[in-house]
mmCIF file of C-alpha atoms and ligand atoms in Angstrom:
data_model
loop_
_atom_site.group_PDB
_atom_site.id
_atom_site.type_symbol
_atom_site.label_atom_id
_atom_site.label_comp_id
_atom_site.label_asym_id
_atom_site.label_seq_id
_atom_site.Cartn_x
_atom_site.Cartn_y
_atom_site.Cartn_z
ATOM 1 C CA MET A 1 113.865 108.280 99.461
ATOM 2 C CA GLU A 2 110.142 107.983 98.628
ATOM 3 C CA LYS A 3 107.714 107.992 101.520
ATOM 4 C CA PRO A 4 106.125 104.583 102.237
ATOM 5 C CA LEU A 5 102.489 103.637 101.941
ATOM 6 C CA PHE A 6 101.007 103.050 105.400
ATOM 7 C CA ILE A 7 98.629 100.062 105.500
ATOM 8 C CA LEU A 8 96.753 100.261 108.797
ATOM 9 C CA ASN A 9 94.489 97.553 110.194
ATOM 10 C CA GLY A 10 92.041 97.774 113.058
ATOM 11 C CA PRO A 11 90.741 95.414 115.719
ATOM 12 C CA ASN A 12 90.522 91.635 115.422
ATOM 13 C CA LEU A 13 92.092 91.496 111.972
ATOM 14 C CA ASN A 14 95.101 89.730 113.523
ATOM 15 C CA ARG A 15 92.693 86.766 113.939
ATOM 16 C CA LEU A 16 91.805 86.603 110.253
ATOM 17 C CA GLY A 17 91.728 83.063 108.870
ATOM 18 C CA THR A 18 90.464 81.529 112.116
ATOM 19 C CA ARG A 19 86.672 81.886 111.699
ATOM 20 C CA GLU A 20 83.834 82.973 109.372
ATOM 21 C CA PRO A 21 85.563 81.921 106.099
ATOM 22 C CA GLN A 22 82.223 82.406 104.306
ATOM 23 C CA ILE A 23 82.507 86.165 105.024
ATOM 24 C CA TYR A 24 86.263 86.788 105.189
ATOM 25 C CA GLY A 25 87.877 83.887 103.297
ATOM 26 C CA SER A 26 90.586 81.765 104.865
ATOM 27 C CA VAL A 27 93.707 83.874 104.354
ATOM 28 C CA THR A 28 95.663 85.294 107.287
ATOM 29 C CA LEU A 29 96.772 88.887 107.786
ATOM 30 C CA SER A 30 100.351 87.739 107.073
ATOM 31 C CA ASP A 31 99.184 86.415 103.689
ATOM 32 C CA ILE A 32 97.557 89.797 103.040
ATOM 33 C CA GLU A 33 100.721 91.657 104.035
ATOM 34 C CA ALA A 34 102.723 89.577 101.537
ATOM 35 C CA SER A 35 100.187 90.319 98.774
ATOM 36 C CA CYS A 36 100.411 94.051 99.542
ATOM 37 C CA ARG A 37 104.212 94.027 99.400
ATOM 38 C CA ALA A 38 104.077 92.301 96.000
ATOM 39 C CA ALA A 39 101.337 94.529 94.559
ATOM 40 C CA VAL A 40 103.445 97.436 93.295
ATOM 41 C CA PRO A 41 107.150 96.686 92.742
ATOM 42 C CA GLY A 42 109.334 99.411 94.213
ATOM 43 C CA LEU A 43 106.658 100.842 96.491
ATOM 44 C CA ALA A 44 107.669 100.833 100.169
ATOM 45 C CA VAL A 45 104.969 99.439 102.441
ATOM 46 C CA ASP A 46 104.633 99.880 106.206
ATOM 47 C CA PHE A 47 102.011 97.311 107.299
ATOM 48 C CA ARG A 48 100.527 97.456 110.820
ATOM 49 C CA GLN A 49 97.615 96.102 112.901
ATOM 50 C CA THR A 50 96.338 97.147 116.322
ATOM 51 C CA ASN A 51 93.549 96.305 118.746
ATOM 52 C CA PHE A 52 93.950 99.697 120.490
ATOM 53 C CA GLU A 53 92.047 102.660 119.078
ATOM 54 C CA GLY A 54 94.476 105.297 120.393
ATOM 55 C CA GLU A 55 97.381 103.493 118.763
ATOM 56 C CA LEU A 56 95.629 103.694 115.391
ATOM 57 C CA VAL A 57 94.989 107.420 115.963
ATOM 58 C CA ASP A 58 98.705 107.871 116.755
ATOM 59 C CA TRP A 59 99.655 106.040 113.536
ATOM 60 C CA VAL A 60 97.439 108.363 111.499
ATOM 61 C CA HIS A 61 99.190 111.341 113.144
ATOM 62 C CA GLU A 62 102.545 109.739 112.255
ATOM 63 C CA ALA A 63 101.340 109.303 108.673
ATOM 64 C CA ILE A 64 100.841 113.080 108.314
ATOM 65 C CA GLU A 65 104.629 113.483 108.186
ATOM 66 C CA LYS A 66 105.770 110.091 106.988
ATOM 67 C CA ALA A 67 103.275 108.422 104.621
ATOM 68 C CA ALA A 68 102.701 109.059 100.901
ATOM 69 C CA ALA A 69 99.207 107.565 101.266
ATOM 70 C CA ILE A 70 97.146 105.510 103.691
ATOM 71 C CA VAL A 71 95.362 102.235 102.984
ATOM 72 C CA ILE A 72 93.163 101.483 105.969
ATOM 73 C CA ASN A 73 90.864 98.701 107.104
ATOM 74 C CA PRO A 74 89.504 100.260 110.293
ATOM 75 C CA ALA A 75 87.308 97.158 110.950
ATOM 76 C CA ALA A 76 84.738 97.897 113.709
ATOM 77 C CA TRP A 77 86.092 101.439 114.277
ATOM 78 C CA SER A 78 84.792 102.336 110.801
ATOM 79 C CA PHE A 79 81.313 102.463 112.312
ATOM 80 C CA THR A 80 82.067 103.945 115.730
ATOM 81 C CA SER A 81 85.151 106.130 115.860
ATOM 82 C CA LEU A 82 84.867 109.897 115.615
ATOM 83 C CA ALA A 83 88.424 110.014 117.010
ATOM 84 C CA LEU A 84 89.683 108.123 113.964
ATOM 85 C CA LEU A 85 87.604 110.330 111.645
ATOM 86 C CA ASP A 86 89.063 113.477 113.233
ATOM 87 C CA ALA A 87 92.613 112.127 112.867
ATOM 88 C CA LEU A 88 92.069 111.179 109.216
ATOM 89 C CA LYS A 89 90.677 114.646 108.507
ATOM 90 C CA MET A 90 94.160 116.000 109.356
ATOM 91 C CA TYR A 91 95.863 113.705 106.844
ATOM 92 C CA PRO A 92 96.570 115.595 103.582
ATOM 93 C CA GLY A 93 97.244 112.639 101.251
ATOM 94 C CA PRO A 94 95.137 109.923 99.612
ATOM 95 C CA ILE A 95 93.207 107.550 101.874
ATOM 96 C CA VAL A 96 91.956 104.235 100.483
ATOM 97 C CA GLU A 97 89.503 102.471 102.798
ATOM 98 C CA VAL A 98 89.311 98.720 102.336
ATOM 99 C CA HIS A 99 86.900 96.115 103.693
ATOM 100 C CA ILE A 100 87.282 92.436 102.929
ATOM 101 C CA SER A 101 83.533 91.870 103.022
ATOM 102 C CA ASN A 102 80.839 93.882 101.274
ATOM 103 C CA ILE A 103 79.713 95.875 104.321
ATOM 104 C CA HIS A 104 76.570 97.042 102.472
ATOM 105 C CA ARG A 105 75.317 93.473 102.055
ATOM 106 C CA ARG A 106 75.543 92.864 105.799
ATOM 107 C CA GLU A 107 73.605 94.001 108.881
ATOM 108 C CA ALA A 108 72.553 97.660 109.049
ATOM 109 C CA HIS A 109 75.137 98.546 111.723
ATOM 110 C CA TYR A 110 77.861 97.880 109.123
ATOM 111 C CA HIS A 111 76.389 100.221 106.521
ATOM 112 C CA HIS A 112 77.665 103.603 107.709
ATOM 113 C CA SER A 113 81.424 104.066 107.832
ATOM 114 C CA TYR A 114 82.670 107.364 109.280
ATOM 115 C CA VAL A 115 85.961 106.725 107.490
ATOM 116 C CA SER A 116 84.185 106.791 104.114
ATOM 117 C CA LEU A 117 83.396 110.471 104.745
ATOM 118 C CA VAL A 118 87.101 111.287 104.275
ATOM 119 C CA ALA A 119 88.283 108.402 102.102
ATOM 120 C CA THR A 120 89.527 109.158 98.601
ATOM 121 C CA ALA A 121 88.293 105.712 97.532
ATOM 122 C CA VAL A 122 86.523 102.744 99.121
ATOM 123 C CA ILE A 123 86.935 99.063 98.225
ATOM 124 C CA ALA A 124 84.590 96.494 99.770
ATOM 125 C CA GLY A 125 83.638 92.920 98.974
ATOM 126 C CA LEU A 126 86.667 91.817 96.952
ATOM 127 C CA GLY A 127 87.832 89.555 99.758
ATOM 128 C CA ALA A 128 91.529 89.670 100.558
ATOM 129 C CA GLU A 129 92.111 90.762 96.943
ATOM 130 C CA GLY A 130 90.814 94.157 98.038
ATOM 131 C CA TYR A 131 94.126 94.893 99.741
ATOM 132 C CA PRO A 132 96.495 94.621 96.734
ATOM 133 C CA ALA A 133 93.779 96.378 94.708
ATOM 134 C CA ALA A 134 93.853 99.205 97.271
ATOM 135 C CA VAL A 135 97.659 99.383 97.079
ATOM 136 C CA ARG A 136 97.518 99.630 93.287
ATOM 137 C CA ALA A 137 94.762 102.243 93.567
ATOM 138 C CA ALA A 138 96.851 104.322 95.987
ATOM 139 C CA ALA A 139 99.856 104.121 93.644
ATOM 140 C CA ALA A 140 97.666 105.194 90.711
ATOM 141 C CA ILE A 141 96.285 108.154 92.678
ATOM 142 C CA LEU A 142 99.837 109.183 93.603
ATOM 143 C CA ASP A 143 101.028 108.994 89.989
ATOM 144 C CA PRO A 144 101.150 112.632 88.817
ATOM 145 C CA THR A 145 100.971 111.495 85.163
ATOM 146 C CA ASN A 146 97.713 109.556 85.661
ATOM 147 C CA PRO A 147 94.886 111.537 84.019
ATOM 148 C CA SER A 148 92.146 109.350 85.520
ATOM 149 C CA ALA A 149 93.167 109.910 89.141
ATOM 150 C CA ILE A 150 90.568 111.627 91.333
ATOM 151 C CA ARG A 151 92.254 113.283 94.276
HETATM 152 O O1 CA2 X 1 85.198 93.276 105.920
HETATM 153 C C1 CA2 X 1 86.051 93.857 106.595
HETATM 154 O O2 CA2 X 1 87.220 93.952 106.272
HETATM 155 C C2 CA2 X 1 85.645 94.458 107.944
HETATM 156 O O3 CA2 X 1 86.279 95.716 108.096
HETATM 157 C C3 CA2 X 1 86.091 93.487 109.022
HETATM 158 C C4 CA2 X 1 85.599 93.842 110.428
HETATM 159 C C5 CA2 X 1 84.113 94.151 110.461
HETATM 160 O O4 CA2 X 1 83.798 94.740 111.714
HETATM 161 C C6 CA2 X 1 83.719 95.097 109.372
HETATM 162 O O5 CA2 X 1 82.318 95.153 109.337
HETATM 163 C C7 CA2 X 1 84.158 94.668 107.997
HETATM 164 C C8 CA2 X 1 85.808 92.712 111.404
HETATM 165 C C9 CA2 X 1 87.149 92.080 111.417
HETATM 166 C C10 CA2 X 1 87.044 90.743 112.090
HETATM 167 O O6 CA2 X 1 88.192 90.022 111.852
HETATM 168 C C11 CA2 X 1 88.109 88.669 111.792
HETATM 169 C C12 CA2 X 1 88.846 87.967 112.697
HETATM 170 C C13 CA2 X 1 88.833 86.580 112.651
HETATM 171 C C14 CA2 X 1 88.128 85.943 111.668
HETATM 172 C C15 CA2 X 1 87.393 86.667 110.767
HETATM 173 C C16 CA2 X 1 87.397 88.044 110.826
#
């Protein structure tokens, strides 16, 4: 059986759809999960969210053995977590970082993501559409016949 794609979400994203629709839209994380599952027919998806940094680090360790690729929205830990960066450095497969908002159009403290230092690709500012786009991007990177893939 093919390894699944891990889609990992960081803190507060479980509250999506409850505030700041002008920045994040009005969809919920459940809506996003459904869009990810529908994005690439036949691709197994393991979709998770946590408000605990160590749990996310543990999931990245788990991904080393179990995941074909990682799609990750690390939320606030993008800008703070060397522990997450160190864990992702150990992951040998593709990593697609996704942000719902365009972090570069926001306050300066959102401009530097540690995760981007190890990400294969970064998607920001597409709204919730960024997630299925990230899933399709991960599938394209994994496709050994794709001549345009940058690994
Ligand atoms: O744009 C993104 O996806 C972010 O990763 C979301 C993070 C923020 O710290 C990053 O700068 C950009 C924040 C997630 C907050 O989640 C929400 C919860 C309830 C309502 C709206 C957003």
